[in-house]
Coordinates of C-alpha atoms in Angstrom, one line a residue:
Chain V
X1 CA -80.3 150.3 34.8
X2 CA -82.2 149.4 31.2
X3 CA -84.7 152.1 31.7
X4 CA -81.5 154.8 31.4
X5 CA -80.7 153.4 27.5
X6 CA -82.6 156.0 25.6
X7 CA -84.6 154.8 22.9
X8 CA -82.2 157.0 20.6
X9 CA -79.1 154.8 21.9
X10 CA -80.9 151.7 21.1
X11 CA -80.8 152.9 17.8
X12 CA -77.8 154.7 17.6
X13 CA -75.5 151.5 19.2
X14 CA -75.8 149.3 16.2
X15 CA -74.8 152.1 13.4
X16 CA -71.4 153.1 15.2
X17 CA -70.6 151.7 19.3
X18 CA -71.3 148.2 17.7
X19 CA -71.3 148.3 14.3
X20 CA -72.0 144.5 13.4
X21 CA -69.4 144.3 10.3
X22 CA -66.7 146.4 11.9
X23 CA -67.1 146.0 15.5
X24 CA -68.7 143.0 16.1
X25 CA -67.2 141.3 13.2
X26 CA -70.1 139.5 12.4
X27 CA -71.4 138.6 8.7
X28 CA -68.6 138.8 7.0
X29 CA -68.9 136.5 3.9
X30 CA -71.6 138.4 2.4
X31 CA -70.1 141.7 3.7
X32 CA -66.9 140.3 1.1
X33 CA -68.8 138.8 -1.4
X34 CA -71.5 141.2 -2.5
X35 CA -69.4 144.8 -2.2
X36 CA -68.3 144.2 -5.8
X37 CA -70.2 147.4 -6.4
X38 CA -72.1 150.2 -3.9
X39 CA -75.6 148.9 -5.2
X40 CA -74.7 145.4 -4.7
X41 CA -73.8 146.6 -0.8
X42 CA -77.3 148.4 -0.4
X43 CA -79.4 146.1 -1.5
X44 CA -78.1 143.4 0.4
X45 CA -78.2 145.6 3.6
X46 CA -81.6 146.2 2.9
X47 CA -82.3 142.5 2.6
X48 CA -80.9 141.6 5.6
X49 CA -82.0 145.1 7.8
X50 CA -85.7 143.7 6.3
X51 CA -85.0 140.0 7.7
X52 CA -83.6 141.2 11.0
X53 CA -86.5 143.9 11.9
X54 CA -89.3 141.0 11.2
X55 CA -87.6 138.6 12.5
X56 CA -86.4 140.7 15.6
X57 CA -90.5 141.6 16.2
X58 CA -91.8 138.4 16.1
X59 CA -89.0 137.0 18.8
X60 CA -89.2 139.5 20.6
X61 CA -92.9 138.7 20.6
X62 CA -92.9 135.2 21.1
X63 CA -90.1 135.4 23.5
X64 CA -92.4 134.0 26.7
X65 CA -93.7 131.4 24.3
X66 CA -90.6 129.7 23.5
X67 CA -89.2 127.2 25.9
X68 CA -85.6 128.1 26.2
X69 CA -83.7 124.7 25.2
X70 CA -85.6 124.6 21.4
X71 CA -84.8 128.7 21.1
X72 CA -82.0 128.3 19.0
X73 CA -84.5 125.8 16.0
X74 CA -87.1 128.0 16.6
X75 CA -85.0 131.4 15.6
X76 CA -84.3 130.0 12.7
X77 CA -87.4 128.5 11.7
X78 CA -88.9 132.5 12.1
X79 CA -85.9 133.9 9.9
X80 CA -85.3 130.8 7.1
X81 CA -89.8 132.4 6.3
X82 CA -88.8 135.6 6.3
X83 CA -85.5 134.6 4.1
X84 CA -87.9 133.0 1.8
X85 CA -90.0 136.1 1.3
X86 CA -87.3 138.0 0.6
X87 CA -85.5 135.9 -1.9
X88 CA -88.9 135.4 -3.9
X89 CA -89.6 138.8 -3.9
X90 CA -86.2 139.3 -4.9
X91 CA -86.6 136.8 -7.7
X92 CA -90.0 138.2 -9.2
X93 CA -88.8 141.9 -8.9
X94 CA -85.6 142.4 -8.8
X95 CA -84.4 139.5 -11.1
X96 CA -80.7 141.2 -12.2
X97 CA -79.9 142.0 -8.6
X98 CA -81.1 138.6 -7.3
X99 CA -78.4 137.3 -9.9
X100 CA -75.7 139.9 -8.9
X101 CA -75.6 138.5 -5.3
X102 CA -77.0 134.9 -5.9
X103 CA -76.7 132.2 -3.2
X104 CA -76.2 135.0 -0.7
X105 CA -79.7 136.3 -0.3
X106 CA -81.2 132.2 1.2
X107 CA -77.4 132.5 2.7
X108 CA -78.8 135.4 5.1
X109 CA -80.7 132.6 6.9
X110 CA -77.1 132.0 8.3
X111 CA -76.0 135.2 9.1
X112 CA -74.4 135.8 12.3
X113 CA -76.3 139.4 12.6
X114 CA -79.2 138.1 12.8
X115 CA -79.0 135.0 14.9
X116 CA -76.8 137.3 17.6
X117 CA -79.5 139.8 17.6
X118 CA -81.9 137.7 18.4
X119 CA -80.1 136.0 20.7
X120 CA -78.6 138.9 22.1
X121 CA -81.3 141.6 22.1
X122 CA -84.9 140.6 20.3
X123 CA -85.3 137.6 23.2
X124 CA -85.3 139.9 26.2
X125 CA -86.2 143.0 25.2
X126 CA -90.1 144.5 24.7
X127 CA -91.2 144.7 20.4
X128 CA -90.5 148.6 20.3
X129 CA -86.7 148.1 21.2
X130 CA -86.1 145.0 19.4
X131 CA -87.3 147.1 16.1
X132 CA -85.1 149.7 16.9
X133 CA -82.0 147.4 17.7
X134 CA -82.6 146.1 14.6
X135 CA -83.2 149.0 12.2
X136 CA -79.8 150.4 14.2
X137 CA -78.0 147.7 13.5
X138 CA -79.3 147.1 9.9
X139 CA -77.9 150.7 9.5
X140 CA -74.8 150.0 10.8
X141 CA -74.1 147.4 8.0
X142 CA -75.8 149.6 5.4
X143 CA -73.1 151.9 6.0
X144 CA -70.5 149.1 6.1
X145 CA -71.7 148.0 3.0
X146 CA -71.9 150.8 1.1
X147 CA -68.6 152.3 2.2
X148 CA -66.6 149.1 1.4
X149 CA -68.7 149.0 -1.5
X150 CA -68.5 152.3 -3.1
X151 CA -64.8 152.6 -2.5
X152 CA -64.1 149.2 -4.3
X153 CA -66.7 150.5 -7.2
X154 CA -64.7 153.8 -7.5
X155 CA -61.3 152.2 -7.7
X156 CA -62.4 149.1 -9.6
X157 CA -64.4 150.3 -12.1
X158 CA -64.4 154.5 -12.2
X159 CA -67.8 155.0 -11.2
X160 CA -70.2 155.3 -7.4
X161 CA -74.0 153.7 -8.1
X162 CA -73.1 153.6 -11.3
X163 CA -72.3 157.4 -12.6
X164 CA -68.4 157.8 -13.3
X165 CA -66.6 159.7 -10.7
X166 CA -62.8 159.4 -11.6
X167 CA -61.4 160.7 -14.9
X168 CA -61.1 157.9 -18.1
X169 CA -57.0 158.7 -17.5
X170 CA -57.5 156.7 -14.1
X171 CA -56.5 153.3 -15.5
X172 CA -59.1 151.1 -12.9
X173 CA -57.6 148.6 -10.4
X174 CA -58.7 145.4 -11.7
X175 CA -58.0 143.9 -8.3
X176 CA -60.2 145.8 -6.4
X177 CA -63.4 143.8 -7.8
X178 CA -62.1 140.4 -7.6
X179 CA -62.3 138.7 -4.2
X180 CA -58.8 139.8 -3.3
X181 CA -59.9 143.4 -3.2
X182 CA -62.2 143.0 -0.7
X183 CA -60.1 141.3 2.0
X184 CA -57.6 143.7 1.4
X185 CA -60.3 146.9 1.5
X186 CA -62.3 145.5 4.3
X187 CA -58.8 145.0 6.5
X188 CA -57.4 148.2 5.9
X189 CA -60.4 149.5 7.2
X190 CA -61.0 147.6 10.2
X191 CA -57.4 148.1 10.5
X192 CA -57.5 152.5 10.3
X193 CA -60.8 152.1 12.1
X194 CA -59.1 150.5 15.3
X195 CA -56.1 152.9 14.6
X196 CA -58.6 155.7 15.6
X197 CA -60.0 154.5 18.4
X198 CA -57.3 153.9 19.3
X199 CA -55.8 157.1 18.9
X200 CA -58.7 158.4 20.1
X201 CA -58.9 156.6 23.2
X202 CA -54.8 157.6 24.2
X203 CA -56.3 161.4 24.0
X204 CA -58.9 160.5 26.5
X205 CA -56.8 159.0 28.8
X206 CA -54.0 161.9 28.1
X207 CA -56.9 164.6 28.7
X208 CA -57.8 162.8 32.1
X209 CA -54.3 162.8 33.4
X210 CA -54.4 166.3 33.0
X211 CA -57.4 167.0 34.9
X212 CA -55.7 164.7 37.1
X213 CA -52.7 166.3 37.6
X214 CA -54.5 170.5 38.1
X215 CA -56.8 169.3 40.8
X216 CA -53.8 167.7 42.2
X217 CA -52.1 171.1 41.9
X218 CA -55.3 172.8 42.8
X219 CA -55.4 170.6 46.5
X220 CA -51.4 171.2 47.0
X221 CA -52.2 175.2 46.2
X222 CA -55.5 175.0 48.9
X223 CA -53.1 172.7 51.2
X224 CA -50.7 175.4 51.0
Chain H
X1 CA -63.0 113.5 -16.3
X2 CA -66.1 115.7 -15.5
X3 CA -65.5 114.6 -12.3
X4 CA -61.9 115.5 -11.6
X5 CA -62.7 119.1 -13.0
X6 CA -65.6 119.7 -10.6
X7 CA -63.1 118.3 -8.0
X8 CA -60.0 120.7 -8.8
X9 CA -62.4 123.6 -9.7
X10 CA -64.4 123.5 -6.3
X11 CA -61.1 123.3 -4.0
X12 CA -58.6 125.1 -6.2
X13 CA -60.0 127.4 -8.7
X14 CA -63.7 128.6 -7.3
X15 CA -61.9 127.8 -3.8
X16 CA -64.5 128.3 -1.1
X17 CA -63.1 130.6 1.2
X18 CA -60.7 133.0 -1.1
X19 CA -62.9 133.1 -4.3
X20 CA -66.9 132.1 -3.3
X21 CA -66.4 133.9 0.2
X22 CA -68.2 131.0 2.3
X23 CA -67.4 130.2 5.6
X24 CA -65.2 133.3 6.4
X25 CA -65.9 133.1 10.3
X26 CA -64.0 130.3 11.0
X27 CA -61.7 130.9 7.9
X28 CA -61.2 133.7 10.7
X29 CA -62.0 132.5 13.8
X30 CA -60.1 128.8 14.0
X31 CA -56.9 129.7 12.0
X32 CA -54.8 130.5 14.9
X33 CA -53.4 127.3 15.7
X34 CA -52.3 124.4 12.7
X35 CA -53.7 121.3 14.6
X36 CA -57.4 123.2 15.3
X37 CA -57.2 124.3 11.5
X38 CA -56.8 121.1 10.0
X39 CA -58.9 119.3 12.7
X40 CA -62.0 122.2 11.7
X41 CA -61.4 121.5 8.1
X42 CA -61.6 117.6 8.3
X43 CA -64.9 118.1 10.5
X44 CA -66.5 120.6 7.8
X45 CA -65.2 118.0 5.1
X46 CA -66.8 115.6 6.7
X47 CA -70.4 117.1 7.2
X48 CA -70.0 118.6 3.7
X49 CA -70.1 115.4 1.7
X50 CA -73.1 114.2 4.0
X51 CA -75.0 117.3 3.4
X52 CA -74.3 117.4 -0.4
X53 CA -76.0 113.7 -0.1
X54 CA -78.6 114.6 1.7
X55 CA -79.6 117.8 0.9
X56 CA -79.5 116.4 -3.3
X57 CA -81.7 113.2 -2.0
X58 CA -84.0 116.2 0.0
X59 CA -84.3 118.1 -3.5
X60 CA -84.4 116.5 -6.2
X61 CA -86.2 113.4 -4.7
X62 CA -88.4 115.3 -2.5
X63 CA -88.8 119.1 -2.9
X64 CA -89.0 118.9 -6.6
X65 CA -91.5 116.1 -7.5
X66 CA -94.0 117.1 -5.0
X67 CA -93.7 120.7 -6.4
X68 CA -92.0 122.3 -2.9
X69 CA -89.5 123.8 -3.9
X70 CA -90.1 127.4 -1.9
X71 CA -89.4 125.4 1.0
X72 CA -86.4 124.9 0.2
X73 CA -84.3 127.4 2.5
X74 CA -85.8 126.3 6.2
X75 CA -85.7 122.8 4.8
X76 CA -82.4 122.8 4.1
X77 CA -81.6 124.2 7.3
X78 CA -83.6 122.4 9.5
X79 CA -81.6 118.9 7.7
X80 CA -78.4 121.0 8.4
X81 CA -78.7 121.5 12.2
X82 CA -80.8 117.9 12.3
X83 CA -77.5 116.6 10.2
X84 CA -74.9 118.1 12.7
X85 CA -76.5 117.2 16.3
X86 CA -76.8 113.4 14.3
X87 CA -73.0 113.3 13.0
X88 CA -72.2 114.6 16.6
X89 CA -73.6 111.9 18.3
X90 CA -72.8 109.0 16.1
X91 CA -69.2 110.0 16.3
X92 CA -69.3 110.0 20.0
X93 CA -70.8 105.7 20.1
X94 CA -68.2 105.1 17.4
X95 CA -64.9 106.4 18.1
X96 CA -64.1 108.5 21.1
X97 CA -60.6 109.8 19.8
X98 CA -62.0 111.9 16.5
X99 CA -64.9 112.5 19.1
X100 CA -62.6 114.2 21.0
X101 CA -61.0 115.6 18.2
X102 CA -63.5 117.3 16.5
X103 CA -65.9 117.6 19.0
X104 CA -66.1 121.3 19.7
X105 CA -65.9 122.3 16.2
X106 CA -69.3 120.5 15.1
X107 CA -72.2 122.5 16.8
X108 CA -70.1 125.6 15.1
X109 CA -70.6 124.3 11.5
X110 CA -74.0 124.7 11.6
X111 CA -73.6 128.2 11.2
X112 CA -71.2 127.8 8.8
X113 CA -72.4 129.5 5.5
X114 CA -70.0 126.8 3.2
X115 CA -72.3 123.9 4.4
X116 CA -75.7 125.9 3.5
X117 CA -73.8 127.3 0.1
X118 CA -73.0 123.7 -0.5
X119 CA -76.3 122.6 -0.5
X120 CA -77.6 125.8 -2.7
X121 CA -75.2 125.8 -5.1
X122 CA -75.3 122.3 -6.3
X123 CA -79.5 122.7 -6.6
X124 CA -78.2 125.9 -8.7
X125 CA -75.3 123.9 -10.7
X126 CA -78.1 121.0 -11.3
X127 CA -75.2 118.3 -10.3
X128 CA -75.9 114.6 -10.6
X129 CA -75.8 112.7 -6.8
X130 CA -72.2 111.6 -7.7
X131 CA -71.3 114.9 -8.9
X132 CA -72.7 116.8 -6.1
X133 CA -70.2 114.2 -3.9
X134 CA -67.0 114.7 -5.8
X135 CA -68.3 118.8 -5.0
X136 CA -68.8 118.1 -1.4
X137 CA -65.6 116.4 -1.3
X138 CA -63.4 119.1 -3.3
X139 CA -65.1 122.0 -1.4
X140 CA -64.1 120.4 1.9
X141 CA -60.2 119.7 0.2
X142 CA -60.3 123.7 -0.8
X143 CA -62.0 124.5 2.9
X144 CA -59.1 122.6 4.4
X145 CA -56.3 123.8 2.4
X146 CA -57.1 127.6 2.8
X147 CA -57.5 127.3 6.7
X148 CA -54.3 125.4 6.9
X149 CA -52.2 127.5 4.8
X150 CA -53.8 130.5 6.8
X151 CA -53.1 129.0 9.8
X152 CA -49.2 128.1 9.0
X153 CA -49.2 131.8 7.9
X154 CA -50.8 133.0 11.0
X155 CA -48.1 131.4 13.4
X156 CA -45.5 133.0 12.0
X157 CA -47.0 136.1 12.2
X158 CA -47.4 135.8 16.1
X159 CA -43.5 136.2 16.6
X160 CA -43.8 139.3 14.0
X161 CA -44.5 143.0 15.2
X162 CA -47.7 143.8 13.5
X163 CA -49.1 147.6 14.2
X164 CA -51.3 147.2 17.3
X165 CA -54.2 148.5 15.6
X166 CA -53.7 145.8 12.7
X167 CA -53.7 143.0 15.4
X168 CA -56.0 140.3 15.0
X169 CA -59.0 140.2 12.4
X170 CA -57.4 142.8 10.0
X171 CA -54.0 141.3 9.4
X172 CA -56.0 138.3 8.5
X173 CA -57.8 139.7 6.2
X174 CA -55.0 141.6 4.9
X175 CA -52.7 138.0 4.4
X176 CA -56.2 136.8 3.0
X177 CA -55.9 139.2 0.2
X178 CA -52.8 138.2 -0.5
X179 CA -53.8 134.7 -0.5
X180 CA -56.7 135.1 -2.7
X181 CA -54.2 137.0 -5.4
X182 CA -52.1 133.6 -5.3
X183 CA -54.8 131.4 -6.2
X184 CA -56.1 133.7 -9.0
X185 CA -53.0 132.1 -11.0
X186 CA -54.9 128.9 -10.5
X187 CA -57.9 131.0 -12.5
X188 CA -56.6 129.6 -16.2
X189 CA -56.7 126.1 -15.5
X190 CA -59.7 125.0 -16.3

C-alpha cells in the first residue's frame, strides 16, 4: 500500500488534497495576522516551509531514537532551534520584514503545521518523503498565503507586491487590511472553496449514475 | 492608572483573538457550546497569568543577566508545556470539581499561540512584573469574552440555515469578521 504513493503525490497532497490552511485548517493565526499584504504572506510561508523541511528531516531521522512517550518535548525542542535560526536571521537581514510580522515568526514554534506534520508524517516516514511532505505542504500555505494576501493588498491598498494594480478612482477598502478583513476574506474562501468541491463532487456522483444506469440498459438490451 | 489602561487595552482594544490574531484554533475549535467556552477561557486565564509570572521571572531574572537571551523561544516553551502538565496536576490534588471542569482543555493550551504571544510580547512591551500580571490578567478577560460572545453567537446559528458549503469553520470566521468590526469602535478609547 505506501509503496503505490508516488513520490510526486507526496508532494503534490500538501499544495491542494490537504492544503494545511484551507483543508486541514491548521495555522490559522498567522495565516490571519500576517496577509496584511502578499509579501507579508510569502515571507512567512517561507519561514515556516524552511522550519517544517529541517525540522521534518531531522525527525524523520531521529524517529528510531526517540522513545515514544517524550516524542511530543522532543519535536519541539528540534523546531523551537530551527525557530531560533530563523528569527535571528530574520532579525540581522531582514529587519523591516521581521517587524512587519513581529511576534509571529518565534510564534511558528507553535504552529499546528508543523507539529501535525511531524506527528503525522516526518515520524514514520524515510528522510526523502518527509522533505517532500514538507516542501508540499509548505507550498500549500505559500499559496494560501499569498492568495489571501494578495487579494487583501489589491482591495486594501491598490497595489499586488507592492506595484499598483487598480486605477487611483478605486477608493481602497480600508477594512480589508485591518483584522476584520481577513476573517471575512479567509471565510469566504474556505467558504467558495467547499462550495466547489462540493459542486464538484455532486457531478461525480451525477456522472456515475449515468454509467450506472447505460450498463444497466446495456445488460437489459444483452438480456433481451 | 497605567495599570487599568494596560488592562482595558489588552482585553478590549488590542483584544487577543479579534485584533492580535492569537489563539484562533480554539477561538475556533471550542466555541460551539457556552459552558465549554467559558470553561476554555477561565482555564487559559488561568495559565496566562502564571505564565506572564513566570516566563517575566525566566527573562528578565534569568535570560537577560546571564546574557541568554537567544534562548529565549525553546525556553519559553519548554516552561510552557513544563507550566501546563504542573497546573494540571496541582488542580487534580486540590479540587476535583474545576479538575473536572477544565480538565480536557489544559494539555490543549499548550499549543495555544495566546500563551506563547503572552510571554513574547510582554519581553517586547518591556512590562514591569505587576504590569505583565494586570496583562496576563486582561488578555485572559479579552480571551474569555470573545470565545463567549462567539459561542452565544454560534448557538443561535445552529437553528439557522446556513449554505452547506458555509457550514462550520467559515461562518465562523465570517461572524468573526463581523465581530472584529464591532470592537474596532472600542479602537478610540485609549
Amino acid at each position: 500500500m505506501k509503496k503505490k504513493v508516488t513520490l510526486w503525490y507526496e508532494f503534490f497532497k500538501g499544495v491542494w488534497d490537504i492544503n494545511p490552511a484551507f483543508k486541514q485548517i491548521l495555522g490559522m493565526c498567522p495565516t490571519l495576522a500576517v496577509t496584511v499584504s502578499a509579501i507579508n504572506g510569502i515571507a512567512m510561508a517561507l519561514a515556516t516551509t524552511f522550519v517544517l523541511v529541517f525540522s521534518s528531516l531531522i525527525i524523520s531521522l531521529v524517529r528510531k531514537l526517540i522513545p515514544s512517550q517524550v516524542r511530543i518535548a522532543a519535536y519541539i525542542v528540534i523546531i523551537a532551534s530551527f525557530v531560533t535560526i530563523v528569527d535571528m536571521v530574520m532579525k540581522a537581514q531582514f529587519q523591516e520584514l521581521s517587524k512587519a510580522l513581529g511576534p509571529f515568526i518565534p510564534l511558528i514554534v507553535v504552529n499546528c503545521i508543523i507539529l501535525g506534520r511531524a506527528e503525522a508524517f516526518a515520524s514514520k516516514n524515510t528522510p526523502f518523503r518527509a522533505i517532500l511532505d514538507a516542501l508540499g505542504n509548505g507550498a500549500g500555505f505559500l499559496l494560501a498565503l499569498f492568495v489571501i494576501g494578495g487579494i487583501r493588498e489589491i482591495l486594501g491598498s491598490r497595489t499586488l507586491l507592492g506595484f499598483q494594480v487598480l486605477p487611483n478612482s478605486y477608493d481602497p477598502m480600508i477594512v480589508m487590511i485591518l483584522p476584520a478583513g481577513a476573517f471575512l476574506t479567509f471565510g469566504l474562501l474556505m467558504g467558495f472553496a467547499n462550495a466547489y468541491a462540493l459542486r464538484k463532487n455532486r457531478k461525480v456522483a451525477e456522472t456515475n449514475i449515468f454509467k450506472y444506469k447505460l450498463e444497466r440498459e446495456k445488460l437489459k438490451a444483452t438480456e433481451v | 492608572m497605567e495599570l487599568i489602561v494596560i488592562f482595558i487595552s489588552a482585553s478590549i482594544v488590542n483584544n487577543f483573538v479579534l485584533s492580535l490574531f492569537l489563539g484562533i484554533c480554539p477561538f475556533i475549535g471550542v466555541s460551539n457550546k457556552f459552558s465549554s467556552a467559558v470553561s476554555m477561557g477561565l482555564a487559559t486565564t488561568f495559565v496566562m497569568v502564571i505564565t506572564a509570572m513566570v516566563s517575566w521571572l525566566l527573562y528578565f531574572k534569568l535570560l537577560l543577566p546571564f546574557h541568554l537571551t537567544f534562548l529565549q523561544i525553546p525556553a519559553f516553551i519548554l516552561v510552557i508545556a513544563a507550566l501546563v502538565q504542573f497546573v494540571e496536576m496541582v488542580i487534580k490534588k486540590v479540587s476535583q470539581p474545576l479538575y473536572r471542569a477544565l480538565g480536557i482543555f489544559l494539555p490543549l493550551i499548550t499549543t495555544n499561540c495566546a500563551i506563547l504571544g503572552l510571554a513574547l510580547l510582554l519581553v517586547m512591551r518591556d512590562y514591569s512584573f505587576v504590569e505583565s500580571i494586570v496583562f496576563g490578567l486582561g488578555s485572559g478577560a479579552g480571551f474569555i469574552l470573545a470565545l463567549s460572545i462567539m459561542a452565544g453567537i454560534r448557538e443561535e446559528l445552529e437553528l439557522r440555515d446556513v449554505p452547506k458549503a458555509f457550514q462550520g469553520a467559515p461562518i465562523t470566521l465570517i461572524v468573526a469578521g463581523i465581530l472584529a468590526l464591532a470592537f474596532m469602535g472600542f479602537a478610540g478609547m485609549i
